[in-house]
Each structure stands twice: as structure tokens, then as C-alpha cells.
Amino acid sequence: MTTDSVRATTLDLIGNTPLVLLKGPSEAAGCEIFGKCEFANPGASVKDRAALWIIRDAEARGELKPGGTIIEGTAGNTGIGIALVANALGYKTVIVMPDNQSKEKMDTLRALGAQLVTVPPTKFADPNHFVHTSRRMAEETEGAVWANQFDNVANRKAHIESTAPEIWAQMAGRIDGFTCAAGTGGTIAGVGMGLKAFDDAVTIALTDPHGAALYSYYAEGELKSEGNSVAEGIGQGRITANLDGAPIDDQFRISDEEGLEWVTRLLAEEGLCLGLSSGINVAGAVALGRKLGGGKRIATILCDTGFRYLSTLYNREWLEAKNLPVFPWLAR
């Protein structure tokens, strides 16, 4: 039984998220800026889509068998999505995560029944990086599969097959540009490929935080990073399999301060409580809108809920320690 408001299974709650016109960003850009409300997924983030597609792909290939275990290295949101999908399908979950991610993500994973392993943050070249640690654990665990979200193209397939067609339909085919940041690259590549299949004239732009290397790669052809960012789950220093062949037409580098300005304004003026990656995406959408000109229609991703960052992004002491502006109502 399915209607517009009734779903046959809990997994059918993933996707078909609302699209909302953002008033402040639209006024700032001089065009219409729309946010895809991915925080409305059951796991409260865009990563639920990748989790579902990755698990279904492993089942289809016969790699994941009943009662099996899914192991993944993640900054948190993909792990939360995997845990929920795994619970619904009868699998166990092991998540390897850098120990500098938000306490809320760690507490959520434990609450969902996932086994959580934390490791010190380190460069990707280090064999103790959370991604490599999760791969080794999967190789050493009987009946386990490694989700491999960075290089498993089932990730971007989720966005080719679901996110892009949803945005196209919701905007009635009237879309001039799309932008978001890259973590695995699955969202920017998948939505980009999906929208280009409808209309190759849609401008696909990367919004890159400081500390990541993709801005310089697409601008100058060289992977080179500058500065740093406290945003969780975005920023990449290599071309993942998901990013390979991504149709990137333009690129913007956005600071944490710019992203925080939109996090602040969207909460204070429009009642949306979002994470920093969403603020960075909105800042990128404003930049793209200004570049494309008045009257254009731009979409971006509102990645996850701000409730996942109460101990960090929404904490006065944490913001001050990072030399970041404090929300006015927290400073009072």
C-alpha cells in the first residue's frame, strides 16, 4: 500500500525529501535558491540514500548474506544511515570513526546498536586512517562486507537514481544550477550526472571548504589544499571513484565563517537548524546565483540537522576555542 503520504516499508521513508525556497539566500543572490531538505530522512541526513543503495548493491551482488555485518569508516552520518538500514534488514553494523567528530554522532551510533570503534584523525596516506582501519576489519571479519562509501559507486548511483530526478521534478525542469560540497563525492557527482542527463545546460558547481584540495583541482588541475575547516563530513584531498568523471563546471571555496553566517541566519530568520556543511552549501549556492545572474534557479543540499552538533557548532565555548563567531543568542 503506497500513496503520497503512506509508505509500504520504513526503508521507503528514505528519499522524496521536500525542497524549500530559502528567502534570505534568494534575496542575497538576486535569484531563487532552493534547499533539498535531506535532514528529513529517517537518519536525519543525506547519507541515508548512499547507505540504502550500498547495502542493496551488496545484496544484489551476493556479497551480503542474511545475518551478515556491514563495516564502514565514516565521519558519522553514513554510519547512522547504515545502522538504520541494517537494523531494518537484519544485519549487524560496525562503524569506525575519527575521534574528533561530534559527541552526538557517537552517542547516536551507540544508541542505534552499532558497534563503534574510534581512531585518532590522520591523513589518508596513514594506514591507521579510519577508512583503511574499517577495510582491514571487514577483511578480517567472517560474513562482513566493507561499505567503502568513498570508492563504491553505488553511492553516487543513489543520487543519479533518486536525488537528481526528485530535484528535477520538484523544480518542474526549471533549474539553472546545482552546487554542494564533496565528502565522498557521491552527492555532487550523482546529482550532477543525473541533472545533466535531463539538461546538459544545468551548471554543476563544487562548493569546497577550506582545507580541502578539490577547489584547486577543478580550477587549476592540481590537488592542493589551503587553510582548514571544522565542518564534519565534507572536504576531500583525492579524486575518489565517486568523483571520477563528475561533471563539474565551476567551483567556489567557502570559509567556515561564510558558512556559519548562513547557519546563523537560516536559524534566526527562517527557523531551520542545520549543520555547517549545509551553511557552506548555501553560501556556495548564493555565490553561484550571483555569478549566473538574476532570475536564475539554483538548488543545493541541506545535508543534516543542527541537532547533531549541539556540543560543537551550537556551543559557545567550542566556537570560541575555534576562534569562530558565536551565535548572538549564545553570546548573551
PDB file of N, CA, C and O in Angstrom, residues 115-160:
ATOM      1  N   GLN A 115      28.212  -1.156  16.648  1.00  0.00           N
ATOM      2  CA  GLN A 115      29.482  -1.226  17.392  1.00  0.00           C
ATOM      3  C   GLN A 115      30.342  -0.080  16.887  1.00  0.00           C
ATOM      4  O   GLN A 115      30.610   0.024  15.690  1.00  0.00           O
ATOM      5  N   LEU A 116      30.782   0.790  17.796  1.00  0.00           N
ATOM      6  CA  LEU A 116      31.550   1.969  17.401  1.00  0.00           C
ATOM      7  C   LEU A 116      33.008   1.809  17.784  1.00  0.00           C
ATOM      8  O   LEU A 116      33.336   1.506  18.923  1.00  0.00           O
ATOM      9  N   VAL A 117      33.889   2.019  16.802  1.00  0.00           N
ATOM     10  CA  VAL A 117      35.335   1.997  17.024  1.00  0.00           C
ATOM     11  C   VAL A 117      35.854   3.386  16.659  1.00  0.00           C
ATOM     12  O   VAL A 117      35.625   3.854  15.539  1.00  0.00           O
ATOM     13  N   THR A 118      36.514   4.066  17.585  1.00  0.00           N
ATOM     14  CA  THR A 118      37.062   5.390  17.270  1.00  0.00           C
ATOM     15  C   THR A 118      38.581   5.322  17.154  1.00  0.00           C
ATOM     16  O   THR A 118      39.234   4.568  17.870  1.00  0.00           O
ATOM     17  N   VAL A 119      39.117   6.102  16.215  1.00  0.00           N
ATOM     18  CA  VAL A 119      40.561   6.148  15.972  1.00  0.00           C
ATOM     19  C   VAL A 119      40.999   7.606  15.874  1.00  0.00           C
ATOM     20  O   VAL A 119      40.190   8.478  15.549  1.00  0.00           O
ATOM     21  N   PRO A 120      42.265   7.911  16.150  1.00  0.00           N
ATOM     22  CA  PRO A 120      42.736   9.297  16.011  1.00  0.00           C
ATOM     23  C   PRO A 120      42.645   9.752  14.559  1.00  0.00           C
ATOM     24  O   PRO A 120      42.885   8.964  13.640  1.00  0.00           O
ATOM     25  N   PRO A 121      42.297  11.024  14.310  1.00  0.00           N
ATOM     26  CA  PRO A 121      42.275  11.538  12.936  1.00  0.00           C
ATOM     27  C   PRO A 121      43.689  11.584  12.370  1.00  0.00           C
ATOM     28  O   PRO A 121      44.637  11.921  13.077  1.00  0.00           O
ATOM     29  N   THR A 122      43.812  11.202  11.114  1.00  0.00           N
ATOM     30  CA  THR A 122      45.129  11.181  10.483  1.00  0.00           C
ATOM     31  C   THR A 122      44.966  11.316   8.977  1.00  0.00           C
ATOM     32  O   THR A 122      43.851  11.215   8.450  1.00  0.00           O
ATOM     33  N   LYS A 123      46.051  11.536   8.261  1.00  0.00           N
ATOM     34  CA  LYS A 123      45.991  11.690   6.809  1.00  0.00           C
ATOM     35  C   LYS A 123      45.630  10.364   6.143  1.00  0.00           C
ATOM     36  O   LYS A 123      45.920   9.290   6.655  1.00  0.00           O
ATOM     37  N   PHE A 124      45.019  10.468   4.951  1.00  0.00           N
ATOM     38  CA  PHE A 124      44.563   9.266   4.240  1.00  0.00           C
ATOM     39  C   PHE A 124      45.721   8.316   3.941  1.00  0.00           C
ATOM     40  O   PHE A 124      45.548   7.104   3.906  1.00  0.00           O
ATOM     41  N   ALA A 125      46.920   8.857   3.739  1.00  0.00           N
ATOM     42  CA  ALA A 125      48.085   8.021   3.433  1.00  0.00           C
ATOM     43  C   ALA A 125      48.502   7.139   4.617  1.00  0.00           C
ATOM     44  O   ALA A 125      49.218   6.146   4.438  1.00  0.00           O
ATOM     45  N   ASP A 126      48.066   7.485   5.814  1.00  0.00           N
ATOM     46  CA  ASP A 126      48.406   6.726   7.028  1.00  0.00           C
ATOM     47  C   ASP A 126      47.575   5.444   7.071  1.00  0.00           C
ATOM     48  O   ASP A 126      46.352   5.497   6.946  1.00  0.00           O
ATOM     49  N   PRO A 127      48.203   4.272   7.242  1.00  0.00           N
ATOM     50  CA  PRO A 127      47.439   3.018   7.297  1.00  0.00           C
ATOM     51  C   PRO A 127      46.446   2.956   8.449  1.00  0.00           C
ATOM     52  O   PRO A 127      45.535   2.119   8.436  1.00  0.00           O
ATOM     53  N   ASN A 128      46.600   3.840   9.432  1.00  0.00           N
ATOM     54  CA  ASN A 128      45.665   3.865  10.560  1.00  0.00           C
ATOM     55  C   ASN A 128      44.498   4.829  10.345  1.00  0.00           C
ATOM     56  O   ASN A 128      43.692   5.026  11.263  1.00  0.00           O
ATOM     57  N   HIS A 129      44.399   5.411   9.154  1.00  0.00           N
ATOM     58  CA  HIS A 129      43.255   6.248   8.800  1.00  0.00           C
ATOM     59  C   HIS A 129      41.972   5.435   8.984  1.00  0.00           C
ATOM     60  O   HIS A 129      41.954   4.216   8.777  1.00  0.00           O
ATOM     61  N   PHE A 130      40.880   6.116   9.348  1.00  0.00           N
ATOM     62  CA  PHE A 130      39.641   5.395   9.664  1.00  0.00           C
ATOM     63  C   PHE A 130      39.123   4.558   8.491  1.00  0.00           C
ATOM     64  O   PHE A 130      38.546   3.483   8.692  1.00  0.00           O
ATOM     65  N   VAL A 131      39.342   5.005   7.267  1.00  0.00           N
ATOM     66  CA  VAL A 131      38.895   4.240   6.095  1.00  0.00           C
ATOM     67  C   VAL A 131      39.674   2.930   5.987  1.00  0.00           C
ATOM     68  O   VAL A 131      39.097   1.852   5.808  1.00  0.00           O
ATOM     69  N   HIS A 132      41.009   3.003   6.103  1.00  0.00           N
ATOM     70  CA  HIS A 132      41.831   1.797   5.995  1.00  0.00           C
ATOM     71  C   HIS A 132      41.579   0.847   7.163  1.00  0.00           C
ATOM     72  O   HIS A 132      41.577  -0.379   6.995  1.00  0.00           O
ATOM     73  N   THR A 133      41.355   1.403   8.349  1.00  0.00           N
ATOM     74  CA  THR A 133      41.063   0.570   9.517  1.00  0.00           C
ATOM     75  C   THR A 133      39.780  -0.213   9.298  1.00  0.00           C
ATOM     76  O   THR A 133      39.705  -1.420   9.585  1.00  0.00           O
ATOM     77  N   SER A 134      38.760   0.446   8.759  1.00  0.00           N
ATOM     78  CA  SER A 134      37.480  -0.233   8.514  1.00  0.00           C
ATOM     79  C   SER A 134      37.630  -1.318   7.443  1.00  0.00           C
ATOM     80  O   SER A 134      37.034  -2.402   7.556  1.00  0.00           O
ATOM     81  N   ARG A 135      38.440  -1.060   6.406  1.00  0.00           N
ATOM     82  CA  ARG A 135      38.660  -2.072   5.358  1.00  0.00           C
ATOM     83  C   ARG A 135      39.319  -3.318   5.944  1.00  0.00           C
ATOM     84  O   ARG A 135      38.892  -4.448   5.671  1.00  0.00           O
ATOM     85  N   ARG A 136      40.348  -3.126   6.777  1.00  0.00           N
ATOM     86  CA  ARG A 136      41.027  -4.281   7.391  1.00  0.00           C
ATOM     87  C   ARG A 136      40.074  -5.069   8.282  1.00  0.00           C
ATOM     88  O   ARG A 136      40.087  -6.305   8.265  1.00  0.00           O
ATOM     89  N   MET A 137      39.259  -4.360   9.050  1.00  0.00           N
ATOM     90  CA  MET A 137      38.311  -5.046   9.919  1.00  0.00           C
ATOM     91  C   MET A 137      37.334  -5.897   9.109  1.00  0.00           C
ATOM     92  O   MET A 137      37.005  -7.021   9.494  1.00  0.00           O
ATOM     93  N   ALA A 138      36.885  -5.362   7.964  1.00  0.00           N
ATOM     94  CA  ALA A 138      35.958  -6.114   7.111  1.00  0.00           C
ATOM     95  C   ALA A 138      36.629  -7.359   6.538  1.00  0.00           C
ATOM     96  O   ALA A 138      36.018  -8.430   6.465  1.00  0.00           O
ATOM     97  N   GLU A 139      37.907  -7.210   6.159  1.00  0.00           N
ATOM     98  CA  GLU A 139      38.647  -8.358   5.606  1.00  0.00           C
ATOM     99  C   GLU A 139      38.841  -9.452   6.655  1.00  0.00           C
ATOM    100  O   GLU A 139      38.920 -10.636   6.316  1.00  0.00           O
ATOM    101  N   GLU A 140      38.923  -9.052   7.922  1.00  0.00           N
ATOM    102  CA  GLU A 140      39.224  -9.993   8.998  1.00  0.00           C
ATOM    103  C   GLU A 140      37.980 -10.536   9.703  1.00  0.00           C
ATOM    104  O   GLU A 140      38.091 -11.372  10.602  1.00  0.00           O
ATOM    105  N   THR A 141      36.790 -10.056   9.303  1.00  0.00           N
ATOM    106  CA  THR A 141      35.554 -10.458   9.969  1.00  0.00           C
ATOM    107  C   THR A 141      34.733 -11.359   9.055  1.00  0.00           C
ATOM    108  O   THR A 141      34.365 -10.961   7.947  1.00  0.00           O
ATOM    109  N   GLU A 142      34.432 -12.551   9.518  1.00  0.00           N
ATOM    110  CA  GLU A 142      33.655 -13.505   8.718  1.00  0.00           C
ATOM    111  C   GLU A 142      32.236 -12.977   8.499  1.00  0.00           C
ATOM    112  O   GLU A 142      31.597 -12.467   9.422  1.00  0.00           O
ATOM    113  N   GLY A 143      31.758 -13.077   7.262  1.00  0.00           N
ATOM    114  CA  GLY A 143      30.398 -12.652   6.932  1.00  0.00           C
ATOM    115  C   GLY A 143      30.220 -11.150   6.854  1.00  0.00           C
ATOM    116  O   GLY A 143      29.088 -10.651   6.832  1.00  0.00           O
ATOM    117  N   ALA A 144      31.353 -10.425   6.797  1.00  0.00           N
ATOM    118  CA  ALA A 144      31.269  -8.958   6.772  1.00  0.00           C
ATOM    119  C   ALA A 144      31.525  -8.413   5.373  1.00  0.00           C
ATOM    120  O   ALA A 144      32.275  -9.006   4.584  1.00  0.00           O
ATOM    121  N   VAL A 145      30.910  -7.290   5.067  1.00  0.00           N
ATOM    122  CA  VAL A 145      31.214  -6.543   3.843  1.00  0.00           C
ATOM    123  C   VAL A 145      31.674  -5.149   4.236  1.00  0.00           C
ATOM    124  O   VAL A 145      31.268  -4.610   5.276  1.00  0.00           O
ATOM    125  N   TRP A 146      32.534  -4.595   3.416  1.00  0.00           N
ATOM    126  CA  TRP A 146      33.019  -3.229   3.624  1.00  0.00           C
ATOM    127  C   TRP A 146      32.200  -2.305   2.743  1.00  0.00           C
ATOM    128  O   TRP A 146      32.166  -2.475   1.515  1.00  0.00           O
ATOM    129  N   ALA A 147      31.527  -1.329   3.341  1.00  0.00           N
ATOM    130  CA  ALA A 147      30.658  -0.436   2.561  1.00  0.00           C
ATOM    131  C   ALA A 147      31.456   0.411   1.577  1.00  0.00           C
ATOM    132  O   ALA A 147      31.009   0.657   0.456  1.00  0.00           O
ATOM    133  N   ASN A 148      32.630   0.894   1.993  1.00  0.00           N
ATOM    134  CA  ASN A 148      33.541   1.604   1.093  1.00  0.00           C
ATOM    135  C   ASN A 148      32.866   2.774   0.387  1.00  0.00           C
ATOM    136  O   ASN A 148      32.948   2.924  -0.838  1.00  0.00           O
ATOM    137  N   GLN A 149      32.225   3.645   1.171  1.00  0.00           N
ATOM    138  CA  GLN A 149      31.420   4.723   0.594  1.00  0.00           C
ATOM    139  C   GLN A 149      32.199   5.668  -0.321  1.00  0.00           C
ATOM    140  O   GLN A 149      31.631   6.238  -1.254  1.00  0.00           O
ATOM    141  N   PHE A 150      33.499   5.815  -0.094  1.00  0.00           N
ATOM    142  CA  PHE A 150      34.283   6.758  -0.896  1.00  0.00           C
ATOM    143  C   PHE A 150      34.492   6.265  -2.328  1.00  0.00           C
ATOM    144  O   PHE A 150      34.464   7.059  -3.275  1.00  0.00           O
ATOM    145  N   ASP A 151      34.698   4.967  -2.480  1.00  0.00           N
ATOM    146  CA  ASP A 151      35.028   4.419  -3.804  1.00  0.00           C
ATOM    147  C   ASP A 151      34.010   3.398  -4.319  1.00  0.00           C
ATOM    148  O   ASP A 151      34.234   2.780  -5.356  1.00  0.00           O
ATOM    149  N   ASN A 152      32.917   3.251  -3.618  1.00  0.00           N
ATOM    150  CA  ASN A 152      31.824   2.380  -4.065  1.00  0.00           C
ATOM    151  C   ASN A 152      30.821   3.254  -4.807  1.00  0.00           C
ATOM    152  O   ASN A 152      30.144   4.084  -4.207  1.00  0.00           O
ATOM    153  N   VAL A 153      30.728   3.072  -6.129  1.00  0.00           N
ATOM    154  CA  VAL A 153      29.904   3.990  -6.924  1.00  0.00           C
ATOM    155  C   VAL A 153      28.406   3.722  -6.776  1.00  0.00           C
ATOM    156  O   VAL A 153      27.588   4.443  -7.361  1.00  0.00           O
ATOM    157  N   ALA A 154      28.023   2.733  -5.971  1.00  0.00           N
ATOM    158  CA  ALA A 154      26.605   2.621  -5.593  1.00  0.00           C
ATOM    159  C   ALA A 154      26.177   3.884  -4.847  1.00  0.00           C
ATOM    160  O   ALA A 154      24.998   4.258  -4.857  1.00  0.00           O
ATOM    161  N   ASN A 155      27.140   4.546  -4.214  1.00  0.00           N
ATOM    162  CA  ASN A 155      26.905   5.815  -3.519  1.00  0.00           C
ATOM    163  C   ASN A 155      26.372   6.861  -4.500  1.00  0.00           C
ATOM    164  O   ASN A 155      25.282   7.416  -4.311  1.00  0.00           O
ATOM    165  N   ARG A 156      27.125   7.147  -5.562  1.00  0.00           N
ATOM    166  CA  ARG A 156      26.651   8.183  -6.479  1.00  0.00           C
ATOM    167  C   ARG A 156      25.428   7.729  -7.266  1.00  0.00           C
ATOM    168  O   ARG A 156      24.598   8.553  -7.671  1.00  0.00           O
ATOM    169  N   LYS A 157      25.299   6.414  -7.446  1.00  0.00           N
ATOM    170  CA  LYS A 157      24.121   5.874  -8.143  1.00  0.00           C
ATOM    171  C   LYS A 157      22.842   6.242  -7.393  1.00  0.00           C
ATOM    172  O   LYS A 157      21.798   6.497  -7.994  1.00  0.00           O
ATOM    173  N   ALA A 158      22.926   6.297  -6.055  1.00  0.00           N
ATOM    174  CA  ALA A 158      21.775   6.703  -5.242  1.00  0.00           C
ATOM    175  C   ALA A 158      21.272   8.078  -5.659  1.00  0.00           C
ATOM    176  O   ALA A 158      20.062   8.332  -5.720  1.00  0.00           O
ATOM    177  N   HIS A 159      22.205   8.965  -5.973  1.00  0.00           N
ATOM    178  CA  HIS A 159      21.838  10.343  -6.303  1.00  0.00           C
ATOM    179  C   HIS A 159      21.466  10.497  -7.775  1.00  0.00           C
ATOM    180  O   HIS A 159      20.643  11.343  -8.124  1.00  0.00           O
ATOM    181  N   ILE A 160      22.071   9.662  -8.637  1.00  0.00           N
ATOM    182  CA  ILE A 160      21.656   9.634 -10.049  1.00  0.00           C
ATOM    183  C   ILE A 160      20.206   9.171 -10.144  1.00  0.00           C
ATOM    184  O   ILE A 160      19.402   9.734 -10.888  1.00  0.00           O
TER     185      ILE A 160
END
